[in-house]
mmCIF file of N, CA and C in Angstrom:
data_model
loop_
_atom_site.group_PDB
_atom_site.id
_atom_site.type_symbol
_atom_site.label_atom_id
_atom_site.label_comp_id
_atom_site.label_asym_id
_atom_site.label_seq_id
_atom_site.Cartn_x
_atom_site.Cartn_y
_atom_site.Cartn_z
ATOM 1 N N MET S 1 84.404 -86.419 -76.994
ATOM 2 C CA MET S 1 84.060 -84.793 -78.306
ATOM 3 C C MET S 1 85.369 -85.108 -79.186
ATOM 4 N N THR S 2 84.723 -83.736 -80.714
ATOM 5 C CA THR S 2 85.556 -83.977 -81.826
ATOM 6 C C THR S 2 85.732 -82.868 -81.635
ATOM 7 N N THR S 3 87.068 -81.967 -82.064
ATOM 8 C CA THR S 3 87.053 -80.342 -81.388
ATOM 9 C C THR S 3 88.086 -79.881 -82.926
ATOM 10 N N TRP S 4 87.542 -78.071 -83.762
ATOM 11 C CA TRP S 4 88.346 -78.136 -85.074
ATOM 12 C C TRP S 4 90.445 -77.770 -84.892
ATOM 13 N N THR S 5 90.949 -78.858 -85.524
ATOM 14 C CA THR S 5 91.989 -78.379 -85.673
ATOM 15 C C THR S 5 92.640 -77.062 -86.092
ATOM 16 N N SER S 6 93.610 -76.254 -85.770
ATOM 17 C CA SER S 6 93.827 -74.911 -86.174
ATOM 18 C C SER S 6 93.882 -74.751 -87.046
ATOM 19 N N ASP S 7 94.087 -75.747 -88.317
ATOM 20 C CA ASP S 7 94.049 -75.739 -89.630
ATOM 21 C C ASP S 7 92.412 -75.704 -90.208
ATOM 22 N N GLU S 8 91.203 -76.461 -89.849
ATOM 23 C CA GLU S 8 90.566 -77.198 -89.819
ATOM 24 C C GLU S 8 89.959 -74.791 -90.210
ATOM 25 N N LEU S 9 90.311 -74.570 -88.539
ATOM 26 C CA LEU S 9 89.545 -73.638 -88.027
ATOM 27 C C LEU S 9 89.765 -71.891 -88.161
ATOM 28 N N ASP S 10 91.333 -71.874 -89.227
ATOM 29 C CA ASP S 10 92.026 -70.892 -90.059
ATOM 30 C C ASP S 10 91.997 -71.089 -91.921
ATOM 31 N N ARG S 11 90.890 -71.927 -91.980
ATOM 32 C CA ARG S 11 90.806 -72.221 -93.486
ATOM 33 C C ARG S 11 89.473 -72.634 -93.129
ATOM 34 N N ILE S 12 88.593 -72.825 -92.844
ATOM 35 C CA ILE S 12 87.136 -71.908 -92.771
ATOM 36 C C ILE S 12 86.907 -71.085 -91.883
ATOM 37 N N GLY S 13 87.839 -70.311 -90.922
ATOM 38 C CA GLY S 13 87.622 -69.244 -90.840
ATOM 39 C C GLY S 13 87.534 -68.246 -91.283
ATOM 40 N N GLN S 14 88.344 -68.230 -92.566
ATOM 41 C CA GLN S 14 88.764 -67.926 -93.730
ATOM 42 C C GLN S 14 88.468 -66.755 -94.416
ATOM 43 N N ALA S 15 87.866 -68.886 -95.346
ATOM 44 C CA ALA S 15 87.210 -68.531 -96.475
ATOM 45 C C ALA S 15 85.718 -67.683 -96.606
ATOM 46 N N GLU S 16 85.788 -67.251 -97.595
ATOM 47 C CA GLU S 16 84.819 -66.228 -97.495
ATOM 48 C C GLU S 16 82.967 -66.590 -97.712
ATOM 49 N N GLU S 17 83.023 -68.308 -98.477
ATOM 50 C CA GLU S 17 81.455 -68.514 -97.926
ATOM 51 C C GLU S 17 81.881 -70.671 -97.331
ATOM 52 N N LEU S 18 81.040 -70.481 -96.635
ATOM 53 C CA LEU S 18 80.084 -72.567 -96.935
ATOM 54 C C LEU S 18 79.095 -72.447 -97.627
ATOM 55 N N ARG S 19 79.297 -74.059 -97.244
ATOM 56 C CA ARG S 19 77.677 -74.564 -98.300
ATOM 57 C C ARG S 19 77.863 -75.584 -97.267
ATOM 58 N N ILE S 20 76.578 -75.020 -96.968
ATOM 59 C CA ILE S 20 75.806 -76.448 -95.450
ATOM 60 C C ILE S 20 75.449 -77.490 -96.688
ATOM 61 N N ALA S 21 74.916 -78.396 -95.600
ATOM 62 C CA ALA S 21 73.509 -79.748 -96.254
ATOM 63 C C ALA S 21 73.108 -80.349 -95.255
ATOM 64 N N PRO S 22 72.399 -79.748 -95.411
ATOM 65 C CA PRO S 22 71.588 -80.372 -93.696
ATOM 66 C C PRO S 22 71.352 -81.355 -93.730
ATOM 67 N N ARG S 23 71.295 -82.849 -92.457
ATOM 68 C CA ARG S 23 70.649 -83.902 -92.944
ATOM 69 C C ARG S 23 69.102 -84.675 -92.620
ATOM 70 N N ARG S 24 68.885 -84.266 -93.334
ATOM 71 C CA ARG S 24 67.476 -84.886 -92.794
ATOM 72 C C ARG S 24 66.686 -86.507 -91.955
ATOM 73 N N ARG S 25 65.413 -86.121 -91.954
ATOM 74 C CA ARG S 25 66.309 -86.939 -90.957
ATOM 75 C C ARG S 25 66.059 -88.659 -90.882
ATOM 76 N N ASP S 26 65.709 -89.115 -92.789
ATOM 77 C CA ASP S 26 66.178 -90.644 -93.002
ATOM 78 C C ASP S 26 67.703 -90.248 -92.915
ATOM 79 N N GLY S 27 68.785 -89.217 -92.961
ATOM 80 C CA GLY S 27 69.896 -89.548 -93.109
ATOM 81 C C GLY S 27 70.043 -89.523 -94.573
ATOM 82 N N SER S 28 69.827 -89.072 -95.092
ATOM 83 C CA SER S 28 69.981 -87.876 -96.406
ATOM 84 C C SER S 28 71.114 -86.521 -95.638
ATOM 85 N N LEU S 29 71.397 -86.821 -97.176
ATOM 86 C CA LEU S 29 71.659 -84.242 -96.596
ATOM 87 C C LEU S 29 70.676 -84.191 -97.535
ATOM 88 N N ALA S 30 70.270 -83.158 -97.401
ATOM 89 C CA ALA S 30 69.645 -82.042 -97.903
ATOM 90 C C ALA S 30 71.148 -81.238 -98.991
ATOM 91 N N PRO S 31 70.091 -80.574 -100.505
ATOM 92 C CA PRO S 31 70.988 -79.949 -101.422
ATOM 93 C C PRO S 31 72.163 -78.369 -100.267
ATOM 94 N N PRO S 32 73.441 -79.407 -100.311
ATOM 95 C CA PRO S 32 74.128 -78.073 -99.804
ATOM 96 C C PRO S 32 73.214 -76.552 -100.281
ATOM 97 N N ARG S 33 73.283 -75.082 -99.701
ATOM 98 C CA ARG S 33 73.728 -73.820 -99.631
ATOM 99 C C ARG S 33 74.577 -73.149 -99.389
ATOM 100 N N THR S 34 74.023 -72.429 -99.848
ATOM 101 C CA THR S 34 75.256 -71.482 -99.725
ATOM 102 C C THR S 34 75.721 -69.643 -98.580
ATOM 103 N N ILE S 35 76.136 -70.554 -97.253
ATOM 104 C CA ILE S 35 76.576 -69.044 -96.563
ATOM 105 C C ILE S 35 77.548 -68.356 -96.217
ATOM 106 N N TRP S 36 77.251 -66.892 -95.187
ATOM 107 C CA TRP S 36 78.704 -67.005 -94.601
ATOM 108 C C TRP S 36 79.075 -67.537 -93.837
ATOM 109 N N VAL S 37 80.372 -67.558 -92.747
ATOM 110 C CA VAL S 37 80.840 -68.401 -92.169
ATOM 111 C C VAL S 37 81.530 -67.146 -91.724
ATOM 112 N N ILE S 38 81.821 -66.985 -89.842
ATOM 113 C CA ILE S 38 83.049 -66.751 -89.513
ATOM 114 C C ILE S 38 83.145 -67.099 -88.246
ATOM 115 N N ARG S 39 84.824 -67.304 -87.443
ATOM 116 C CA ARG S 39 85.261 -67.213 -86.467
ATOM 117 C C ARG S 39 85.364 -66.552 -85.382
ATOM 118 N N HIS S 40 84.588 -67.427 -84.229
ATOM 119 C CA HIS S 40 85.023 -67.089 -82.899
ATOM 120 C C HIS S 40 86.066 -66.925 -81.994
ATOM 121 N N GLY S 41 86.651 -66.873 -82.209
ATOM 122 C CA GLY S 41 87.432 -67.903 -81.006
ATOM 123 C C GLY S 41 88.223 -69.899 -81.573
ATOM 124 N N ASP S 42 87.900 -70.589 -80.515
ATOM 125 C CA ASP S 42 88.007 -71.352 -81.289
ATOM 126 C C ASP S 42 86.115 -72.328 -82.021
ATOM 127 N N ASP S 43 85.636 -71.957 -82.088
ATOM 128 C CA ASP S 43 83.968 -71.934 -82.351
ATOM 129 C C ASP S 43 83.698 -71.381 -83.915
ATOM 130 N N LEU S 44 82.858 -71.286 -84.562
ATOM 131 C CA LEU S 44 82.551 -71.506 -85.932
ATOM 132 C C LEU S 44 81.018 -71.113 -86.102
ATOM 133 N N TYR S 45 80.565 -70.378 -86.592
ATOM 134 C CA TYR S 45 79.622 -69.946 -86.722
ATOM 135 C C TYR S 45 78.419 -69.955 -87.797
ATOM 136 N N VAL S 46 77.648 -69.897 -88.186
ATOM 137 C CA VAL S 46 76.615 -69.359 -89.279
ATOM 138 C C VAL S 46 75.269 -69.677 -88.913
ATOM 139 N N ARG S 47 73.989 -68.569 -89.375
ATOM 140 C CA ARG S 47 73.231 -67.487 -89.471
ATOM 141 C C ARG S 47 72.329 -67.414 -90.462
ATOM 142 N N SER S 48 71.319 -67.491 -90.643
ATOM 143 C CA SER S 48 69.966 -67.388 -91.731
ATOM 144 C C SER S 48 69.309 -66.521 -91.321
ATOM 145 N N VAL S 49 70.550 -65.473 -92.932
ATOM 146 C CA VAL S 49 69.676 -63.858 -92.572
ATOM 147 C C VAL S 49 68.017 -64.242 -93.012
ATOM 148 N N ASN S 50 67.804 -65.089 -92.800
ATOM 149 C CA ASN S 50 66.413 -65.392 -93.095
ATOM 150 C C ASN S 50 65.525 -65.888 -91.654
ATOM 151 N N GLY S 51 65.974 -66.214 -90.821
ATOM 152 C CA GLY S 51 65.115 -66.390 -90.109
ATOM 153 C C GLY S 51 65.643 -67.634 -89.944
ATOM 154 N N ARG S 52 64.798 -67.894 -87.909
ATOM 155 C CA ARG S 52 64.222 -69.339 -87.982
ATOM 156 C C ARG S 52 63.860 -70.320 -89.843
ATOM 157 N N THR S 53 63.129 -69.722 -90.166
ATOM 158 C CA THR S 53 61.845 -69.813 -90.899
ATOM 159 C C THR S 53 62.285 -70.269 -92.626
ATOM 160 N N SER S 54 63.549 -70.161 -93.140
ATOM 161 C CA SER S 54 63.905 -70.684 -94.355
ATOM 162 C C SER S 54 64.065 -71.563 -94.101
ATOM 163 N N ALA S 55 64.122 -73.026 -95.541
ATOM 164 C CA ALA S 55 64.124 -73.662 -95.657
ATOM 165 C C ALA S 55 65.928 -74.442 -95.329
ATOM 166 N N TRP S 56 66.310 -74.122 -95.493
ATOM 167 C CA TRP S 56 68.101 -74.486 -94.667
ATOM 168 C C TRP S 56 68.145 -74.281 -92.992
ATOM 169 N N PHE S 57 67.450 -73.767 -93.093
ATOM 170 C CA PHE S 57 67.569 -73.740 -91.606
ATOM 171 C C PHE S 57 66.983 -74.917 -90.461
ATOM 172 N N ARG S 58 64.743 -74.317 -91.615
ATOM 173 C CA ARG S 58 64.110 -75.996 -90.369
ATOM 174 C C ARG S 58 64.541 -76.712 -90.798
ATOM 175 N N GLY S 59 66.153 -77.295 -92.115
ATOM 176 C CA GLY S 59 65.829 -78.032 -92.312
ATOM 177 C C GLY S 59 67.998 -79.185 -91.242
ATOM 178 N N THR S 60 67.497 -78.141 -90.527
ATOM 179 C CA THR S 60 69.241 -78.079 -89.845
ATOM 180 C C THR S 60 68.500 -78.808 -87.905
ATOM 181 N N GLN S 61 67.045 -78.391 -87.815
ATOM 182 C CA GLN S 61 66.531 -78.834 -87.005
ATOM 183 C C GLN S 61 66.031 -80.340 -86.775
ATOM 184 N N ALA S 62 65.987 -80.778 -87.898
ATOM 185 C CA ALA S 62 65.301 -82.344 -87.811
ATOM 186 C C ALA S 62 66.573 -82.988 -87.721
ATOM 187 N N ARG S 63 67.147 -82.832 -87.212
ATOM 188 C CA ARG S 63 68.575 -83.483 -86.834
ATOM 189 C C ARG S 63 69.578 -82.786 -86.836
ATOM 190 N N HIS S 64 70.055 -81.676 -86.333
ATOM 191 C CA HIS S 64 70.157 -81.119 -86.383
ATOM 192 C C HIS S 64 72.343 -81.525 -86.405
ATOM 193 N N GLU S 65 72.409 -81.944 -87.298
ATOM 194 C CA GLU S 65 73.850 -82.604 -88.178
ATOM 195 C C GLU S 65 73.474 -82.446 -89.554
ATOM 196 N N GLY S 66 74.230 -82.270 -89.975
ATOM 197 C CA GLY S 66 75.309 -81.563 -91.687
ATOM 198 C C GLY S 66 76.056 -82.248 -91.725
ATOM 199 N N HIS S 67 76.076 -81.173 -93.109
ATOM 200 C CA HIS S 67 77.905 -82.008 -93.732
ATOM 201 C C HIS S 67 78.014 -80.442 -93.796
ATOM 202 N N ILE S 68 79.910 -79.766 -93.858
ATOM 203 C CA ILE S 68 80.306 -78.456 -94.292
ATOM 204 C C ILE S 68 81.548 -78.458 -95.626
ATOM 205 N N GLU S 69 81.662 -77.263 -96.813
ATOM 206 C CA GLU S 69 82.440 -77.471 -97.415
ATOM 207 C C GLU S 69 83.105 -75.958 -96.964
ATOM 208 N N ALA S 70 84.069 -75.608 -97.071
ATOM 209 C CA ALA S 70 84.936 -74.357 -97.177
ATOM 210 C C ALA S 70 85.680 -73.993 -96.822
ATOM 211 N N GLY S 71 86.921 -73.480 -97.092
ATOM 212 C CA GLY S 71 88.488 -73.449 -97.519
ATOM 213 C C GLY S 71 89.120 -74.626 -97.468
ATOM 214 N N GLY S 72 89.244 -75.909 -98.614
ATOM 215 C CA GLY S 72 89.437 -76.346 -98.228
ATOM 216 C C GLY S 72 88.956 -77.774 -98.015
ATOM 217 N N VAL S 73 88.190 -77.279 -96.768
ATOM 218 C CA VAL S 73 87.801 -79.004 -95.463
ATOM 219 C C VAL S 73 86.447 -79.432 -96.166
ATOM 220 N N SER S 74 86.156 -80.008 -95.851
ATOM 221 C CA SER S 74 84.283 -81.403 -96.186
ATOM 222 C C SER S 74 84.889 -82.262 -94.442
ATOM 223 N N ARG S 75 83.899 -81.630 -94.117
ATOM 224 C CA ARG S 75 83.479 -82.345 -92.635
ATOM 225 C C ARG S 75 81.723 -82.141 -91.551
ATOM 226 N N ASP S 76 81.295 -83.083 -91.462
ATOM 227 C CA ASP S 76 80.476 -83.652 -91.014
ATOM 228 C C ASP S 76 80.513 -83.398 -89.719
ATOM 229 N N VAL S 77 79.497 -82.453 -89.304
ATOM 230 C CA VAL S 77 79.241 -81.481 -88.358
ATOM 231 C C VAL S 77 77.547 -81.726 -87.275
ATOM 232 N N SER S 78 77.469 -80.269 -86.003
ATOM 233 C CA SER S 78 76.742 -81.410 -85.113
ATOM 234 C C SER S 78 76.533 -79.105 -85.623
ATOM 235 N N LEU S 79 74.920 -79.510 -86.036
ATOM 236 C CA LEU S 79 74.606 -77.422 -85.197
ATOM 237 C C LEU S 79 73.896 -77.411 -83.515
ATOM 238 N N ALA S 80 74.417 -76.363 -82.906
ATOM 239 C CA ALA S 80 74.254 -76.720 -81.850
ATOM 240 C C ALA S 80 73.887 -75.117 -81.495
ATOM 241 N N ASP S 81 73.105 -74.785 -80.980
ATOM 242 C CA ASP S 81 72.926 -73.638 -80.637
ATOM 243 C C ASP S 81 74.494 -73.047 -79.813
ATOM 244 N N PRO S 82 74.207 -71.012 -80.446
ATOM 245 C CA PRO S 82 75.173 -70.749 -79.590
ATOM 246 C C PRO S 82 74.535 -70.559 -77.885
ATOM 247 N N ASP S 83 76.230 -70.053 -77.560
ATOM 248 C CA ASP S 83 75.722 -68.935 -75.781
ATOM 249 C C ASP S 83 74.699 -68.663 -76.365
ATOM 250 N N THR S 84 74.221 -67.751 -75.358
ATOM 251 C CA THR S 84 73.678 -66.313 -75.217
ATOM 252 C C THR S 84 74.663 -65.111 -75.608
ATOM 253 N N ASP S 85 75.331 -65.192 -74.717
ATOM 254 C CA ASP S 85 75.984 -63.776 -75.178
ATOM 255 C C ASP S 85 77.300 -63.394 -75.482
ATOM 256 N N VAL S 86 76.973 -64.126 -76.670
ATOM 257 C CA VAL S 86 77.597 -64.045 -77.573
ATOM 258 C C VAL S 86 77.126 -63.322 -79.217
ATOM 259 N N GLY S 87 76.228 -63.247 -79.210
ATOM 260 C CA GLY S 87 75.415 -62.088 -80.906
ATOM 261 C C GLY S 87 75.829 -61.088 -80.578
ATOM 262 N N ASP S 88 76.742 -60.150 -79.774
ATOM 263 C CA ASP S 88 76.741 -58.726 -79.752
ATOM 264 C C ASP S 88 78.947 -58.793 -80.546
ATOM 265 N N ASP S 89 79.240 -60.593 -80.066
ATOM 266 C CA ASP S 89 81.116 -60.716 -80.451
ATOM 267 C C ASP S 89 80.548 -60.979 -82.036
ATOM 268 N N LEU S 90 79.785 -61.831 -81.903
ATOM 269 C CA LEU S 90 79.436 -62.261 -83.418
ATOM 270 C C LEU S 90 78.574 -61.371 -84.784
ATOM 271 N N ASP S 91 77.930 -60.241 -83.980
ATOM 272 C CA ASP S 91 77.393 -59.476 -84.546
ATOM 273 C C ASP S 91 78.920 -58.349 -85.547
ATOM 274 N N ALA S 92 80.220 -58.158 -84.514
ATOM 275 C CA ALA S 92 81.620 -57.364 -84.446
ATOM 276 C C ALA S 92 82.323 -58.101 -85.353
ATOM 277 N N ALA S 93 82.295 -59.707 -85.249
ATOM 278 C CA ALA S 93 83.066 -61.151 -86.635
ATOM 279 C C ALA S 93 82.878 -60.444 -88.579
ATOM 280 N N TYR S 94 80.798 -60.934 -88.417
ATOM 281 C CA TYR S 94 80.534 -60.427 -89.376
ATOM 282 C C TYR S 94 80.180 -59.575 -90.152
ATOM 283 N N ARG S 95 80.547 -58.119 -89.302
ATOM 284 C CA ARG S 95 80.820 -56.978 -89.612
ATOM 285 C C ARG S 95 82.114 -56.215 -90.301
ATOM 286 N N SER S 96 83.147 -56.795 -89.498
ATOM 287 C CA SER S 96 84.870 -57.055 -89.182
ATOM 288 C C SER S 96 84.969 -58.393 -91.093
ATOM 289 N N LYS S 97 84.251 -59.378 -90.990
ATOM 290 C CA LYS S 97 84.590 -59.717 -91.971
ATOM 291 C C LYS S 97 84.638 -59.712 -93.709
ATOM 292 N N TYR S 98 82.681 -59.558 -93.764
ATOM 293 C CA TYR S 98 83.013 -59.371 -94.371
ATOM 294 C C TYR S 98 82.522 -57.093 -95.270
ATOM 295 N N ARG S 99 83.761 -56.005 -94.395
ATOM 296 C CA ARG S 99 83.421 -55.184 -94.553
ATOM 297 C C ARG S 99 83.501 -54.569 -95.302
ATOM 298 N N SER S 100 84.120 -55.588 -96.702
ATOM 299 C CA SER S 100 84.029 -55.066 -98.230
ATOM 300 C C SER S 100 82.290 -54.765 -99.092
ATOM 301 N N TYR S 101 81.056 -55.444 -98.321
ATOM 302 C CA TYR S 101 80.316 -55.842 -98.805
ATOM 303 C C TYR S 101 79.377 -54.508 -98.375
ATOM 304 N N PRO S 102 78.085 -54.063 -99.591
ATOM 305 C CA PRO S 102 77.292 -52.435 -98.901
ATOM 306 C C PRO S 102 77.181 -52.923 -97.414
ATOM 307 N N ALA S 103 76.702 -52.338 -96.345
ATOM 308 C CA ALA S 103 75.671 -51.517 -95.089
ATOM 309 C C ALA S 103 75.175 -53.196 -94.584
ATOM 310 N N ASN S 104 74.529 -52.453 -96.205
ATOM 311 C CA ASN S 104 72.850 -53.130 -95.411
ATOM 312 C C ASN S 104 73.033 -54.387 -95.893
ATOM 313 N N ILE S 105 74.110 -55.301 -96.723
ATOM 314 C CA ILE S 105 74.036 -56.369 -96.752
ATOM 315 C C ILE S 105 74.178 -57.411 -95.446
ATOM 316 N N VAL S 106 76.076 -56.663 -94.989
ATOM 317 C CA VAL S 106 76.747 -57.237 -93.750
ATOM 318 C C VAL S 106 75.103 -57.022 -92.438
ATOM 319 N N GLY S 107 74.248 -56.087 -92.569
ATOM 320 C CA GLY S 107 73.410 -55.368 -91.607
ATOM 321 C C GLY S 107 72.859 -56.699 -91.189
ATOM 322 N N SER S 108 72.288 -57.398 -93.203
ATOM 323 C CA SER S 108 71.248 -58.769 -92.640
ATOM 324 C C SER S 108 71.313 -59.624 -91.552
ATOM 325 N N VAL S 109 72.987 -59.671 -91.561
ATOM 326 C CA VAL S 109 73.223 -60.406 -90.367
ATOM 327 C C VAL S 109 73.475 -60.699 -88.979
ATOM 328 N N SER S 110 72.533 -58.677 -88.775
ATOM 329 C CA SER S 110 72.274 -59.044 -87.248
ATOM 330 C C SER S 110 71.596 -58.103 -86.387
ATOM 331 N N THR S 111 70.688 -58.677 -87.445
ATOM 332 C CA THR S 111 69.155 -58.303 -87.310
ATOM 333 C C THR S 111 68.373 -59.585 -86.708
ATOM 334 N N PRO S 112 67.908 -59.403 -85.167
ATOM 335 C CA PRO S 112 67.673 -60.072 -83.686
ATOM 336 C C PRO S 112 66.460 -61.146 -84.924
ATOM 337 N N GLN S 113 65.708 -61.056 -86.287
ATOM 338 C CA GLN S 113 65.746 -62.748 -87.442
ATOM 339 C C GLN S 113 66.568 -63.549 -87.038
ATOM 340 N N ALA S 114 68.354 -62.740 -88.091
ATOM 341 C CA ALA S 114 68.984 -63.389 -88.055
ATOM 342 C C ALA S 114 70.128 -63.896 -86.570
ATOM 343 N N ARG S 115 70.022 -63.110 -85.693
ATOM 344 C CA ARG S 115 70.173 -63.739 -84.617
ATOM 345 C C ARG S 115 69.794 -64.266 -84.314
ATOM 346 N N ALA S 116 68.882 -64.690 -84.053
ATOM 347 C CA ALA S 116 67.932 -65.553 -83.536
ATOM 348 C C ALA S 116 67.850 -67.053 -84.248
ATOM 349 N N ALA S 117 68.397 -66.917 -85.064
ATOM 350 C CA ALA S 117 68.821 -68.410 -86.132
ATOM 351 C C ALA S 117 70.731 -68.784 -86.656
ATOM 352 N N THR S 118 71.011 -68.406 -85.031
ATOM 353 C CA THR S 118 72.952 -68.970 -85.249
ATOM 354 C C THR S 118 73.591 -69.697 -85.019
ATOM 355 N N LEU S 119 73.559 -70.695 -85.235
ATOM 356 C CA LEU S 119 74.524 -71.897 -84.983
ATOM 357 C C LEU S 119 75.681 -72.299 -85.242
ATOM 358 N N ARG S 120 76.242 -72.922 -83.796
ATOM 359 C CA ARG S 120 77.762 -72.734 -83.740
ATOM 360 C C ARG S 120 77.555 -74.465 -84.456
ATOM 361 N N LEU S 121 79.049 -74.086 -85.016
ATOM 362 C CA LEU S 121 79.180 -75.532 -85.825
ATOM 363 C C LEU S 121 80.029 -76.596 -84.749
ATOM 364 N N VAL S 122 80.393 -77.665 -85.069
ATOM 365 C CA VAL S 122 80.662 -78.196 -83.888
ATOM 366 C C VAL S 122 81.024 -80.032 -84.712
ATOM 367 N N PRO S 123 82.752 -79.725 -85.119
ATOM 368 C CA PRO S 123 82.584 -81.705 -85.683
ATOM 369 C C PRO S 123 82.457 -82.558 -85.176
ATOM 370 N N ALA S 124 81.604 -83.674 -86.150
ATOM 371 C CA ALA S 124 81.350 -84.340 -85.730
ATOM 372 C C ALA S 124 82.292 -86.239 -85.936
#
């Protein structure tokens, strides 16, 4: 299993935004979407504000693979479910990293709908 380098974790974790392109069933990449990304320990996470029914999130479910770009890092990834016990920690990480945004916007990534659409990015 491949792991993130310290440099990749730092660069992606500090990036304001991440571009994610889910891999389609035929192996091609869907158009990338710009979303927020957080680092928690040695893992990187993304969430769909619109939950599991959003187009980009549904696209991740076909192959659980994609491509990301953030902080000057461009990487193919596997998209894994997070451990069940990290939800509160991820909420806090989002609030901390994006605290300069209005509370209602930051709060949108901590709703039950968004929490249910959390993915852990695993380098491929």
